[in-house]
Amino acid sequence: MSPSRPALIVFCREPVAHRAKTRLIGAITAAAAAALSDAFIRDALAKAVSIGPSRIVIAASAADGAEHSKYFRRLARRFGAELIDQGDGSLGKRMARALEPFSSSGALLIGTDTPSLPIPLLAASVEALRRKRVVLAPSLDGGYYALGVRGAMPPIFSAIRWGSGGVFDSTVKRLERAGIRYALGPAWYDVDRWADVMLLAAHLRLLARARRRADASPCPATESVLEQLGVLRHDR
């Protein structure tokens, strides 16, 4: 029998000015950075719905707890998602806490900083988790944007220099030392800094020129905010 379809967990932080996408502040205002963060979250959740996982979970970080966040409660209703709190601790501890309740039947955790990721590439990581115990989808900054676990939790959530350019390599070495077979999802680029926003805008312009009228944008909410900020201008 084929393994069940995994759950999909969207791992995100409440988009509050001066607390969200802070590395963009200066190039744009804190309010604009928060608006872009909100768009990234909505685009990620829309993709989650489109690939039809067994369940959608928002693993949220909010000042007063996810369960008290009007923002996250509203998103959970809109996208038919369960809402859980990330809790405290390192990034590794928070990811492990989000994954563990769903890992027995398989769960893929994704961040929200890859807004232009095509839906088929996200679906490829979900499908890979039906064949392997662990799936890692690398990002070009040396980390990963998606992590899937099926079964027992692997030893990859501690003693990692989170935020460094060696996160992906360190994680793979841990998996190989533990003898855990894993699959790699498609690589993609993160949008963390202003140079990444410029890359994203250029990429979206190229996609808009190439796609047919009926084709959908990979990140319509993000495109809308970039247009409002004057960063993205499509040829008319």
mmCIF file of C-alpha atoms in Angstrom:
data_model
loop_
_atom_site.group_PDB
_atom_site.id
_atom_site.type_symbol
_atom_site.label_atom_id
_atom_site.label_comp_id
_atom_site.label_asym_id
_atom_site.label_seq_id
_atom_site.Cartn_x
_atom_site.Cartn_y
_atom_site.Cartn_z
ATOM 1 C CA MET A 1 0.000 0.000 0.000
ATOM 2 C CA SER A 2 1.286 3.474 -0.878
ATOM 3 C CA PRO A 3 2.125 5.676 2.133
ATOM 4 C CA SER A 4 -0.460 8.280 3.016
ATOM 5 C CA ARG A 5 -0.161 11.787 1.644
ATOM 6 C CA PRO A 6 1.932 13.922 4.025
ATOM 7 C CA ALA A 7 0.738 16.910 5.988
ATOM 8 C CA LEU A 8 2.140 20.288 4.981
ATOM 9 C CA ILE A 9 3.304 22.673 7.716
ATOM 10 C CA VAL A 10 3.819 26.364 6.914
ATOM 11 C CA PHE A 11 6.355 27.734 9.389
ATOM 12 C CA CYS A 12 6.023 31.490 9.791
ATOM 13 C CA ARG A 13 6.203 34.564 12.003
ATOM 14 C CA GLU A 14 3.464 37.142 12.476
ATOM 15 C CA PRO A 15 4.169 40.004 10.018
ATOM 16 C CA VAL A 16 4.483 42.886 12.468
ATOM 17 C CA ALA A 17 6.429 46.031 11.557
ATOM 18 C CA HIS A 18 9.984 46.089 12.967
ATOM 19 C CA ARG A 19 9.781 42.339 13.690
ATOM 20 C CA ALA A 20 9.246 40.865 10.217
ATOM 21 C CA LYS A 21 11.784 40.849 7.356
ATOM 22 C CA THR A 22 13.986 43.229 9.320
ATOM 23 C CA ARG A 23 16.916 42.850 6.904
ATOM 24 C CA LEU A 24 14.839 44.735 4.334
ATOM 25 C CA ILE A 25 14.272 47.764 6.571
ATOM 26 C CA GLY A 26 16.216 50.700 5.259
ATOM 27 C CA ALA A 27 15.660 49.790 1.630
ATOM 28 C CA ILE A 28 11.930 49.908 2.417
ATOM 29 C CA THR A 29 9.970 50.927 5.491
ATOM 30 C CA ALA A 30 9.234 48.567 8.351
ATOM 31 C CA ALA A 31 5.543 48.610 7.377
ATOM 32 C CA ALA A 32 6.396 47.678 3.788
ATOM 33 C CA ALA A 33 8.642 44.854 4.977
ATOM 34 C CA ALA A 34 5.772 43.528 7.109
ATOM 35 C CA ALA A 35 3.397 43.768 4.142
ATOM 36 C CA LEU A 36 5.832 41.738 2.044
ATOM 37 C CA SER A 37 6.116 39.147 4.811
ATOM 38 C CA ASP A 38 2.323 38.858 4.936
ATOM 39 C CA ALA A 39 2.235 38.330 1.159
ATOM 40 C CA PHE A 40 4.868 35.593 1.398
ATOM 41 C CA ILE A 41 2.760 33.780 4.011
ATOM 42 C CA ARG A 42 -0.454 34.027 1.986
ATOM 43 C CA ASP A 43 1.256 32.799 -1.163
ATOM 44 C CA ALA A 44 2.766 29.832 0.705
ATOM 45 C CA LEU A 45 -0.618 28.859 2.133
ATOM 46 C CA ALA A 46 -2.299 29.155 -1.265
ATOM 47 C CA LYS A 47 0.282 26.756 -2.695
ATOM 48 C CA ALA A 48 -0.295 24.378 0.187
ATOM 49 C CA VAL A 49 -4.010 24.294 -0.610
ATOM 50 C CA SER A 50 -3.351 23.749 -4.311
ATOM 51 C CA ILE A 51 -1.342 20.546 -3.842
ATOM 52 C CA GLY A 52 -3.923 18.958 -1.538
ATOM 53 C CA PRO A 53 -1.921 17.575 1.416
ATOM 54 C CA SER A 54 -3.624 15.407 4.007
ATOM 55 C CA ARG A 55 -3.789 18.452 6.275
ATOM 56 C CA ILE A 56 -2.442 22.006 6.328
ATOM 57 C CA VAL A 57 -0.856 23.301 9.512
ATOM 58 C CA ILE A 58 0.280 26.833 10.314
ATOM 59 C CA ALA A 59 3.163 26.661 12.802
ATOM 60 C CA ALA A 60 3.190 30.256 13.931
ATOM 61 C CA SER A 61 5.248 32.589 16.069
ATOM 62 C CA ALA A 62 3.369 35.569 17.496
ATOM 63 C CA ALA A 63 4.042 37.941 20.376
ATOM 64 C CA ASP A 64 1.121 36.722 22.491
ATOM 65 C CA GLY A 65 1.062 33.166 21.161
ATOM 66 C CA ALA A 66 -0.409 31.854 17.924
ATOM 67 C CA GLU A 67 -3.734 30.963 19.522
ATOM 68 C CA HIS A 68 -4.266 34.623 20.491
ATOM 69 C CA SER A 69 -3.262 36.074 17.122
ATOM 70 C CA LYS A 70 -6.231 37.444 15.182
ATOM 71 C CA TYR A 71 -4.022 37.455 12.100
ATOM 72 C CA PHE A 72 -3.231 33.739 12.276
ATOM 73 C CA ARG A 73 -6.720 32.707 13.342
ATOM 74 C CA ARG A 74 -8.090 34.515 10.298
ATOM 75 C CA LEU A 75 -5.587 32.810 7.988
ATOM 76 C CA ALA A 76 -6.355 29.404 9.479
ATOM 77 C CA ARG A 77 -10.061 29.870 8.745
ATOM 78 C CA ARG A 78 -9.415 31.177 5.237
ATOM 79 C CA PHE A 79 -7.131 28.323 4.207
ATOM 80 C CA GLY A 80 -8.711 25.511 6.219
ATOM 81 C CA ALA A 81 -5.567 25.071 8.297
ATOM 82 C CA GLU A 82 -4.813 23.908 11.800
ATOM 83 C CA LEU A 83 -2.971 26.446 13.939
ATOM 84 C CA ILE A 84 -0.162 25.559 16.342
ATOM 85 C CA ASP A 85 2.398 27.647 18.198
ATOM 86 C CA GLN A 86 6.112 27.250 17.469
ATOM 87 C CA GLY A 87 7.008 27.775 21.103
ATOM 88 C CA ASP A 88 10.393 28.926 22.370
ATOM 89 C CA GLY A 89 13.942 27.850 21.685
ATOM 90 C CA SER A 90 16.296 27.599 18.744
ATOM 91 C CA LEU A 91 15.086 27.241 15.187
ATOM 92 C CA GLY A 92 15.861 23.531 15.378
ATOM 93 C CA LYS A 93 13.819 23.024 18.529
ATOM 94 C CA ARG A 94 10.885 24.928 17.072
ATOM 95 C CA MET A 95 10.941 22.972 13.803
ATOM 96 C CA ALA A 96 11.143 19.669 15.672
ATOM 97 C CA ARG A 97 8.232 20.713 17.901
ATOM 98 C CA ALA A 98 6.131 21.534 14.826
ATOM 99 C CA LEU A 99 6.977 18.335 12.937
ATOM 100 C CA GLU A 100 6.835 15.694 15.663
ATOM 101 C CA PRO A 101 3.033 15.496 16.153
ATOM 102 C CA PHE A 102 2.585 14.795 12.418
ATOM 103 C CA SER A 103 5.721 12.847 11.557
ATOM 104 C CA SER A 104 4.322 9.342 12.059
ATOM 105 C CA SER A 105 2.264 9.675 8.879
ATOM 106 C CA GLY A 106 4.645 12.145 7.229
ATOM 107 C CA ALA A 107 4.899 15.927 7.281
ATOM 108 C CA LEU A 108 6.696 18.463 5.114
ATOM 109 C CA LEU A 109 7.615 21.744 6.805
ATOM 110 C CA ILE A 110 8.179 24.743 4.545
ATOM 111 C CA GLY A 111 9.277 28.292 5.174
ATOM 112 C CA THR A 112 7.738 31.285 3.445
ATOM 113 C CA ASP A 113 10.850 32.941 1.984
ATOM 114 C CA THR A 114 10.678 31.225 -1.435
ATOM 115 C CA PRO A 115 7.624 33.027 -2.855
ATOM 116 C CA SER A 116 8.426 32.309 -6.512
ATOM 117 C CA LEU A 117 8.768 28.548 -5.962
ATOM 118 C CA PRO A 118 6.595 26.839 -8.595
ATOM 119 C CA ILE A 119 3.815 24.638 -7.274
ATOM 120 C CA PRO A 120 5.107 21.532 -9.122
ATOM 121 C CA LEU A 121 8.438 21.816 -7.290
ATOM 122 C CA LEU A 122 6.703 21.981 -3.923
ATOM 123 C CA ALA A 123 4.583 18.996 -4.940
ATOM 124 C CA ALA A 124 7.779 17.112 -5.872
ATOM 125 C CA SER A 125 9.050 17.383 -2.290
ATOM 126 C CA VAL A 126 5.698 16.180 -0.948
ATOM 127 C CA GLU A 127 5.783 13.173 -3.272
ATOM 128 C CA ALA A 128 9.411 12.398 -2.389
ATOM 129 C CA LEU A 129 8.384 12.054 1.259
ATOM 130 C CA ARG A 130 6.133 9.166 0.297
ATOM 131 C CA ARG A 131 9.254 7.219 -0.704
ATOM 132 C CA LYS A 132 11.916 8.354 1.759
ATOM 133 C CA ARG A 133 12.087 8.923 5.497
ATOM 134 C CA VAL A 134 13.568 12.433 5.163
ATOM 135 C CA VAL A 135 13.380 15.054 2.413
ATOM 136 C CA LEU A 136 15.509 18.212 2.246
ATOM 137 C CA ALA A 137 14.949 20.957 -0.322
ATOM 138 C CA PRO A 138 18.037 23.196 -0.393
ATOM 139 C CA SER A 139 18.032 26.958 -0.726
ATOM 140 C CA LEU A 140 20.815 28.784 -2.518
ATOM 141 C CA ASP A 141 21.997 30.548 0.655
ATOM 142 C CA GLY A 142 23.244 27.271 2.139
ATOM 143 C CA GLY A 143 20.164 26.391 4.155
ATOM 144 C CA TYR A 144 16.968 24.620 3.198
ATOM 145 C CA TYR A 145 13.442 25.853 2.590
ATOM 146 C CA ALA A 146 11.642 22.551 3.128
ATOM 147 C CA LEU A 147 12.178 19.613 5.462
ATOM 148 C CA GLY A 148 10.093 16.466 5.399
ATOM 149 C CA VAL A 149 10.038 13.690 8.002
ATOM 150 C CA ARG A 150 8.197 10.374 7.985
ATOM 151 C CA GLY A 151 8.475 8.178 11.055
ATOM 152 C CA ALA A 152 11.008 8.656 13.854
ATOM 153 C CA MET A 153 12.489 12.119 14.142
ATOM 154 C CA PRO A 154 16.050 12.300 12.747
ATOM 155 C CA PRO A 155 18.977 13.744 14.784
ATOM 156 C CA ILE A 156 19.232 16.999 12.808
ATOM 157 C CA PHE A 157 17.674 19.612 15.066
ATOM 158 C CA SER A 158 20.476 20.423 17.510
ATOM 159 C CA ALA A 159 24.142 21.493 17.367
ATOM 160 C CA ILE A 160 23.567 23.204 13.997
ATOM 161 C CA ARG A 161 24.697 26.798 13.399
ATOM 162 C CA TRP A 162 21.267 28.069 12.395
ATOM 163 C CA GLY A 163 21.368 31.039 10.057
ATOM 164 C CA SER A 164 24.813 30.168 8.716
ATOM 165 C CA GLY A 165 25.652 29.151 5.174
ATOM 166 C CA GLY A 166 26.472 25.625 6.317
ATOM 167 C CA VAL A 167 23.061 24.507 7.582
ATOM 168 C CA PHE A 168 22.287 22.273 4.614
ATOM 169 C CA ASP A 169 25.730 20.605 4.535
ATOM 170 C CA SER A 170 25.713 20.037 8.296
ATOM 171 C CA THR A 171 22.244 18.502 8.126
ATOM 172 C CA VAL A 172 23.204 16.127 5.309
ATOM 173 C CA LYS A 173 26.312 15.016 7.223
ATOM 174 C CA ARG A 174 24.170 14.288 10.273
ATOM 175 C CA LEU A 175 21.777 12.186 8.189
ATOM 176 C CA GLU A 176 24.615 10.245 6.570
ATOM 177 C CA ARG A 177 26.331 9.561 9.910
ATOM 178 C CA ALA A 178 23.022 8.243 11.250
ATOM 179 C CA GLY A 179 22.552 6.018 8.197
ATOM 180 C CA ILE A 180 19.248 7.683 7.304
ATOM 181 C CA ARG A 181 18.255 7.569 3.655
ATOM 182 C CA TYR A 182 17.003 10.896 2.375
ATOM 183 C CA ALA A 183 15.796 12.555 -0.816
ATOM 184 C CA LEU A 184 16.638 16.009 -2.090
ATOM 185 C CA GLY A 185 13.854 18.314 -3.184
ATOM 186 C CA PRO A 186 14.427 20.914 -5.900
ATOM 187 C CA ALA A 187 16.797 23.761 -5.010
ATOM 188 C CA TRP A 188 15.413 27.317 -4.985
ATOM 189 C CA TYR A 189 16.371 30.798 -3.824
ATOM 190 C CA ASP A 190 15.348 32.522 -0.598
ATOM 191 C CA VAL A 191 14.291 36.151 -0.389
ATOM 192 C CA ASP A 192 15.872 37.600 2.741
ATOM 193 C CA ARG A 193 17.813 40.673 1.687
ATOM 194 C CA TRP A 194 17.210 43.578 -0.667
ATOM 195 C CA ALA A 195 19.375 42.025 -3.382
ATOM 196 C CA ASP A 196 17.086 38.969 -3.186
ATOM 197 C CA VAL A 197 14.040 41.213 -3.649
ATOM 198 C CA MET A 198 15.635 42.640 -6.782
ATOM 199 C CA LEU A 199 16.290 39.114 -8.062
ATOM 200 C CA LEU A 200 12.691 38.160 -7.301
ATOM 201 C CA ALA A 201 11.331 41.196 -9.158
ATOM 202 C CA ALA A 202 13.516 40.472 -12.203
ATOM 203 C CA HIS A 203 12.445 36.831 -12.154
ATOM 204 C CA LEU A 204 8.759 37.744 -11.951
ATOM 205 C CA ARG A 205 9.122 40.162 -14.870
ATOM 206 C CA LEU A 206 10.656 37.408 -16.992
ATOM 207 C CA LEU A 207 7.920 34.973 -16.021
ATOM 208 C CA ALA A 208 5.239 37.524 -16.886
ATOM 209 C CA ARG A 209 6.711 38.031 -20.343
ATOM 210 C CA ALA A 210 6.999 34.306 -20.999
ATOM 211 C CA ARG A 211 3.741 32.983 -19.649
ATOM 212 C CA ARG A 212 0.510 32.743 -21.562
ATOM 213 C CA ARG A 213 -2.393 34.918 -20.489
ATOM 214 C CA ALA A 214 -4.079 31.976 -18.719
ATOM 215 C CA ASP A 215 -1.008 31.026 -16.692
ATOM 216 C CA ALA A 216 -1.056 31.979 -13.035
ATOM 217 C CA SER A 217 1.661 33.850 -11.179
ATOM 218 C CA PRO A 218 3.621 31.703 -8.706
ATOM 219 C CA CYS A 219 3.045 34.364 -6.031
ATOM 220 C CA PRO A 220 0.173 36.766 -6.788
ATOM 221 C CA ALA A 221 0.041 38.330 -3.327
ATOM 222 C CA THR A 222 3.765 39.033 -3.433
ATOM 223 C CA GLU A 223 3.544 40.470 -6.949
ATOM 224 C CA SER A 224 0.789 42.816 -5.798
ATOM 225 C CA VAL A 225 2.863 44.174 -2.907
ATOM 226 C CA LEU A 226 5.954 44.587 -5.085
ATOM 227 C CA GLU A 227 3.883 46.535 -7.596
ATOM 228 C CA GLN A 228 2.493 48.764 -4.844
ATOM 229 C CA LEU A 229 6.052 49.442 -3.658
ATOM 230 C CA GLY A 230 7.112 50.371 -7.192
ATOM 231 C CA VAL A 231 9.676 47.557 -7.246
ATOM 232 C CA LEU A 232 7.919 45.501 -9.915
ATOM 233 C CA ARG A 233 6.648 47.055 -13.136
ATOM 234 C CA HIS A 234 5.351 44.747 -15.826
ATOM 235 C CA ASP A 235 5.534 45.614 -19.499
ATOM 236 C CA ARG A 236 2.146 46.757 -20.725
#
